mmCIF file of C-alpha atoms in Angstrom:
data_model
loop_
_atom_site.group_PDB
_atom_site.id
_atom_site.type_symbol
_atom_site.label_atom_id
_atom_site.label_comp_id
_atom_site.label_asym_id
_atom_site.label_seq_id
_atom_site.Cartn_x
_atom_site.Cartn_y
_atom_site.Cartn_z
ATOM 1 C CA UNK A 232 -79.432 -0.050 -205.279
ATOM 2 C CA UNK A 233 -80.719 -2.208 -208.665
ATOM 3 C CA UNK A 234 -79.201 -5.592 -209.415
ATOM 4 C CA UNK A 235 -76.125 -6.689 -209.499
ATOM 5 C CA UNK A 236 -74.665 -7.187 -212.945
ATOM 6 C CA UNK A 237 -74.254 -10.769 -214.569
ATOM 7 C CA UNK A 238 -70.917 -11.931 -215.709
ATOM 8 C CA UNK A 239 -69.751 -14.927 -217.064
ATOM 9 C CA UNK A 240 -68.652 -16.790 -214.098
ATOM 10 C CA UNK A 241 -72.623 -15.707 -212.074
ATOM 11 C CA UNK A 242 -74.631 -16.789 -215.377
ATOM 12 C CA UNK A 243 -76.988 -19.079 -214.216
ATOM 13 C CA UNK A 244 -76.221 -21.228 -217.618
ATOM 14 C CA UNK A 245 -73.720 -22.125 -220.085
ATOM 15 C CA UNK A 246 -76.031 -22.130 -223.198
ATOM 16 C CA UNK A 247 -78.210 -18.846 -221.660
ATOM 17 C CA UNK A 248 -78.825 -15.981 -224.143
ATOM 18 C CA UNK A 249 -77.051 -13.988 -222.037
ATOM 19 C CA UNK A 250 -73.769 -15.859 -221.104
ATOM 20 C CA UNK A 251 -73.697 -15.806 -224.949
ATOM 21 C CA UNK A 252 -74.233 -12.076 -225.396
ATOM 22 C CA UNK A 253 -71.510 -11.848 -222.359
ATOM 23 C CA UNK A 254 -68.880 -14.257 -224.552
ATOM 24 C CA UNK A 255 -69.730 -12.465 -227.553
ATOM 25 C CA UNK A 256 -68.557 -9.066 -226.227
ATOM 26 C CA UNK A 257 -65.669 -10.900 -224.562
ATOM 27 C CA UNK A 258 -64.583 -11.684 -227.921
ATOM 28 C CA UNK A 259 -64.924 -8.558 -229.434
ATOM 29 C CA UNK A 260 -63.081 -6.427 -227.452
ATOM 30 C CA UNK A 261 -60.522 -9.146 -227.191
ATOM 31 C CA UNK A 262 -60.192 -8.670 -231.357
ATOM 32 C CA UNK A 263 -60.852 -5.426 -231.335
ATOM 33 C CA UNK A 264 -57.186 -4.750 -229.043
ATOM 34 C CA UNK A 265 -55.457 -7.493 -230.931
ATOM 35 C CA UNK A 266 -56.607 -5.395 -234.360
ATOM 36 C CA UNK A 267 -55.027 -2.208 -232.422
ATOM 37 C CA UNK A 268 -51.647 -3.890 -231.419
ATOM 38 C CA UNK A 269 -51.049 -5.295 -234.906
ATOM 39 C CA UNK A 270 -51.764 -2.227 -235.871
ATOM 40 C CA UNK A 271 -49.266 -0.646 -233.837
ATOM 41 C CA UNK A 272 -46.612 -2.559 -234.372
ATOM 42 C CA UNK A 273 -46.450 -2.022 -238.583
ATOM 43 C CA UNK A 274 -45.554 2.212 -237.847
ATOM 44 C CA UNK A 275 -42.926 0.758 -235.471
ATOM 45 C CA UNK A 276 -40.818 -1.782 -237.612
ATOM 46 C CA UNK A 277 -40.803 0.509 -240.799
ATOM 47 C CA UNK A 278 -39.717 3.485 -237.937
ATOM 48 C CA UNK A 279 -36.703 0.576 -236.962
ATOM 49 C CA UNK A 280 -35.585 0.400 -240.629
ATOM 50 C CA UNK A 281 -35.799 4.069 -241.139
ATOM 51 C CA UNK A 282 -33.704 4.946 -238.032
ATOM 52 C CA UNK A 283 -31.296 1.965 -239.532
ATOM 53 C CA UNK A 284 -30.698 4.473 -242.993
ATOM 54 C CA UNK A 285 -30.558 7.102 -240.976
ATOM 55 C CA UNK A 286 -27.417 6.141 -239.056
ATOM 56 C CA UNK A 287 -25.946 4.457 -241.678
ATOM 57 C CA UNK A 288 -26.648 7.377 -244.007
ATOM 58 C CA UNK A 289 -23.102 9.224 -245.074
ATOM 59 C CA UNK A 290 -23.544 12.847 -244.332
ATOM 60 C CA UNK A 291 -20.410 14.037 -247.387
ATOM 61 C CA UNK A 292 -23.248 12.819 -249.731
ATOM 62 C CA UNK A 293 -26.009 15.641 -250.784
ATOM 63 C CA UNK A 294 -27.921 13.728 -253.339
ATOM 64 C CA UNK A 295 -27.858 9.627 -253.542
ATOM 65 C CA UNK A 296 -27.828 8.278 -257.047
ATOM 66 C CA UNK A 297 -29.218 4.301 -257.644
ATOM 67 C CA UNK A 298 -25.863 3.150 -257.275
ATOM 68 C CA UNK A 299 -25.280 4.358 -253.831
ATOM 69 C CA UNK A 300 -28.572 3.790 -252.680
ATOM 70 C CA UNK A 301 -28.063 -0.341 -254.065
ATOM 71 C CA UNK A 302 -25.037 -0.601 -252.039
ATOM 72 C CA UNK A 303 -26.517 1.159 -248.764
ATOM 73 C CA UNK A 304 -29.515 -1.661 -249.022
ATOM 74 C CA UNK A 305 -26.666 -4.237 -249.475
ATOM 75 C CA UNK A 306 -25.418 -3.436 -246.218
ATOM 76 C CA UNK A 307 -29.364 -2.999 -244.895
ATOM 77 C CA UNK A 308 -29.473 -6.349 -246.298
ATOM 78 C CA UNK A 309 -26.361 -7.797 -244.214
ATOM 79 C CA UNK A 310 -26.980 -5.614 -241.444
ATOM 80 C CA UNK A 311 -27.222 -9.438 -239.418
ATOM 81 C CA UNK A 312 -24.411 -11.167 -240.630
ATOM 82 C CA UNK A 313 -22.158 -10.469 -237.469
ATOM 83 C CA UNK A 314 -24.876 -11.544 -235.205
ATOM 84 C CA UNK A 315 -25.384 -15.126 -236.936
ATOM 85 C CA UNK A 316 -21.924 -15.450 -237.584
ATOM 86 C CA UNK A 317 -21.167 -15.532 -233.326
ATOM 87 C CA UNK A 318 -24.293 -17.572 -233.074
ATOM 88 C CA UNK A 319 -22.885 -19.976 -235.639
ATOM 89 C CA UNK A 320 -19.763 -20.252 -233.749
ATOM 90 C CA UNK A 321 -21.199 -20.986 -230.658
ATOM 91 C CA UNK A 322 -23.178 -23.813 -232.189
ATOM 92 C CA UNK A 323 -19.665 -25.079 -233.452
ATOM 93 C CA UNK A 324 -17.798 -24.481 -229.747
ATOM 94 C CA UNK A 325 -20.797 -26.562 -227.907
ATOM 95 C CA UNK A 326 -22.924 -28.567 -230.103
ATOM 96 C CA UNK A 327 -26.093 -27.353 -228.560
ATOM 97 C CA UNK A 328 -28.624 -24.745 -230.649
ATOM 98 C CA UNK A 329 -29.202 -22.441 -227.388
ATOM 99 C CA UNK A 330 -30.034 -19.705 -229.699
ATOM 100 C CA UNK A 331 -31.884 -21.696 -232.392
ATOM 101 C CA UNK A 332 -34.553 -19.358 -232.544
ATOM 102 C CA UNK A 333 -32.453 -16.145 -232.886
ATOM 103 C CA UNK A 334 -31.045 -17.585 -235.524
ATOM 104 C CA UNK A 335 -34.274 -18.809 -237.070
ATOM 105 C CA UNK A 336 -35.337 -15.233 -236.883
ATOM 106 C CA UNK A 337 -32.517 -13.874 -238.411
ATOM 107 C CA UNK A 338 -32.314 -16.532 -241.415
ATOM 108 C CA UNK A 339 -36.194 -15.440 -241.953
ATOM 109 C CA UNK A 340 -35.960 -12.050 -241.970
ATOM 110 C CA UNK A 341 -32.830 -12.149 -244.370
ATOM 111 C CA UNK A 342 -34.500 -14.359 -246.829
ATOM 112 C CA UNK A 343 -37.813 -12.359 -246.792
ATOM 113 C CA UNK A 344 -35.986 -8.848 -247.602
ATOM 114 C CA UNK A 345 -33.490 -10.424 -250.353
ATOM 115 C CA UNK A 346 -36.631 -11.693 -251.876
ATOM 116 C CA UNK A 347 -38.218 -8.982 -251.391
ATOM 117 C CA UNK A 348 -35.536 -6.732 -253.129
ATOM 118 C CA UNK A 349 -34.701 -8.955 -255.595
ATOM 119 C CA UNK A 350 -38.599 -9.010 -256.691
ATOM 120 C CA UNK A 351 -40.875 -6.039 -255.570
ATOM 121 C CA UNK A 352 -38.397 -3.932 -254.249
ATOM 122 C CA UNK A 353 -37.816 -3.083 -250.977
ATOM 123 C CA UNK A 354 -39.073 -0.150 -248.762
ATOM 124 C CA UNK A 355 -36.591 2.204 -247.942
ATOM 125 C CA UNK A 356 -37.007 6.099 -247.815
ATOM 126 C CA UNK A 357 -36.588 8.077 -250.346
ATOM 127 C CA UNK A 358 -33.021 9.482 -250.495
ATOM 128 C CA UNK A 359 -32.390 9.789 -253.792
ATOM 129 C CA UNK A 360 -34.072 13.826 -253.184
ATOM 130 C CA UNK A 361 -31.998 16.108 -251.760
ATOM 131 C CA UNK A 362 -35.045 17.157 -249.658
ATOM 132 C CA UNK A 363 -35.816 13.971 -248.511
ATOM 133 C CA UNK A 364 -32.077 12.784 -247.625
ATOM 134 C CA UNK A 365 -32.049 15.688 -245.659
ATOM 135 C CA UNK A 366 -35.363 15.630 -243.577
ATOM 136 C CA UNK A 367 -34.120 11.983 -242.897
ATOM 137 C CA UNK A 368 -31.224 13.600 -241.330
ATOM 138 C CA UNK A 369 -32.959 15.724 -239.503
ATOM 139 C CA UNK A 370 -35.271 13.512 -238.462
ATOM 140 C CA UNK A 371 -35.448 12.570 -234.701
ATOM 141 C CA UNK A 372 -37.079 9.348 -235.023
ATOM 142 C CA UNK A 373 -40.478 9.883 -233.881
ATOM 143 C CA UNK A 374 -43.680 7.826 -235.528
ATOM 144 C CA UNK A 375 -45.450 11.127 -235.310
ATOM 145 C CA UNK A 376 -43.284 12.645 -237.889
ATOM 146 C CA UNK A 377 -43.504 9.231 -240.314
ATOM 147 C CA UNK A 378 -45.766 10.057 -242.797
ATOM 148 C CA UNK A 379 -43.656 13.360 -244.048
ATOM 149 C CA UNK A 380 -40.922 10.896 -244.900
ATOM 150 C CA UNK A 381 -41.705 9.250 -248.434
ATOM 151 C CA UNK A 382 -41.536 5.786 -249.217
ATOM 152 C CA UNK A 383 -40.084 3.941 -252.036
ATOM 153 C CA UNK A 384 -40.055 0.460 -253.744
ATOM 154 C CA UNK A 385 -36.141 -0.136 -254.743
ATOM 155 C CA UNK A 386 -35.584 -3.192 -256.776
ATOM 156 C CA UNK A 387 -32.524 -4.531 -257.341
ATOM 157 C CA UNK A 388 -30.333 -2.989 -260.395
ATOM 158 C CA UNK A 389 -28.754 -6.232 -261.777
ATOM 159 C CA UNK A 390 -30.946 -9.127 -261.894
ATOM 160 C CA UNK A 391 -28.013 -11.705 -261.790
ATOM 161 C CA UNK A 392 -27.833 -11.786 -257.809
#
């Protein structure tokens, strides 16, 4: 039969060597899963925004030139307005901030990407190829499929924003 294994709530002692060794590997498999979810949730949010230019993509266009490409991240960029313009509305009708943190959410994200755009650029996929506009198009939005879809940094064209 052999003995029974300790856990943490049978240790005989709080400061034992081997309630520590048991916390210890409590904690690292606790960080090690937190690591993986972080991990998985990266793919998925640049997956959201890719599915986003996908839909909004317009299929007459073969090839998009900067210009196109700086007004389709416009409306990436106000993609939210319609959303915190009913929450905004509400707050007028009642008074109360029911969805306060929606809207704190929404005012975040906003601020991070136009700051984003207006400095570093922003991701967005790279549809100024032909090829690339196209496998977008194609594409049926699996994370599987993520890495053939190239990535680029688009800054802002005028400065004056």
């Amino acid at each position: 039969m052999g003995k029974p294994k300790t856990t943490i709530l049978n240790a005989n002692h709080p400061n034992s060597r081997k309630t520590k060794q048991l916390i210890k590997t409590k904690h690292k498999i606790a960080f090690r899963d937190k690591k993986k979810y972080v991990n998985l949730a990266k793919p998925s949010l640049l997956c959201e925004k890719l599915i986003w230019f996908r839909d909004n993509i317009d299929n007459t266009i073969e090839q998009y030139t900067q210009d196109t490409l700086s007004s389709l991240i416009e409306k990436y960029l106000s993609r939210f307005d319609h959303e915190a313009s009913i929450i905004k509305a509400r707050h007028k009708d009642k008074g109360n901030r029911r969805f306060a943190s929606r809207e704190d959410v929404i005012r975040h994200t906003i601020e991070r990407e136009r700051e984003e755009y207006n400095t570093a650029g922003i991701e967005v996929p790279n549809i100024l190829e032909a090829s690339q506009l196209l496998y977008l198009r194609t594409w049926d939005g699996d994370i599987k499929y993520l890495p053939n879809i190239k990535i680029i940094r688009f800054r802002c064209l005028n400065l004056n924003h």
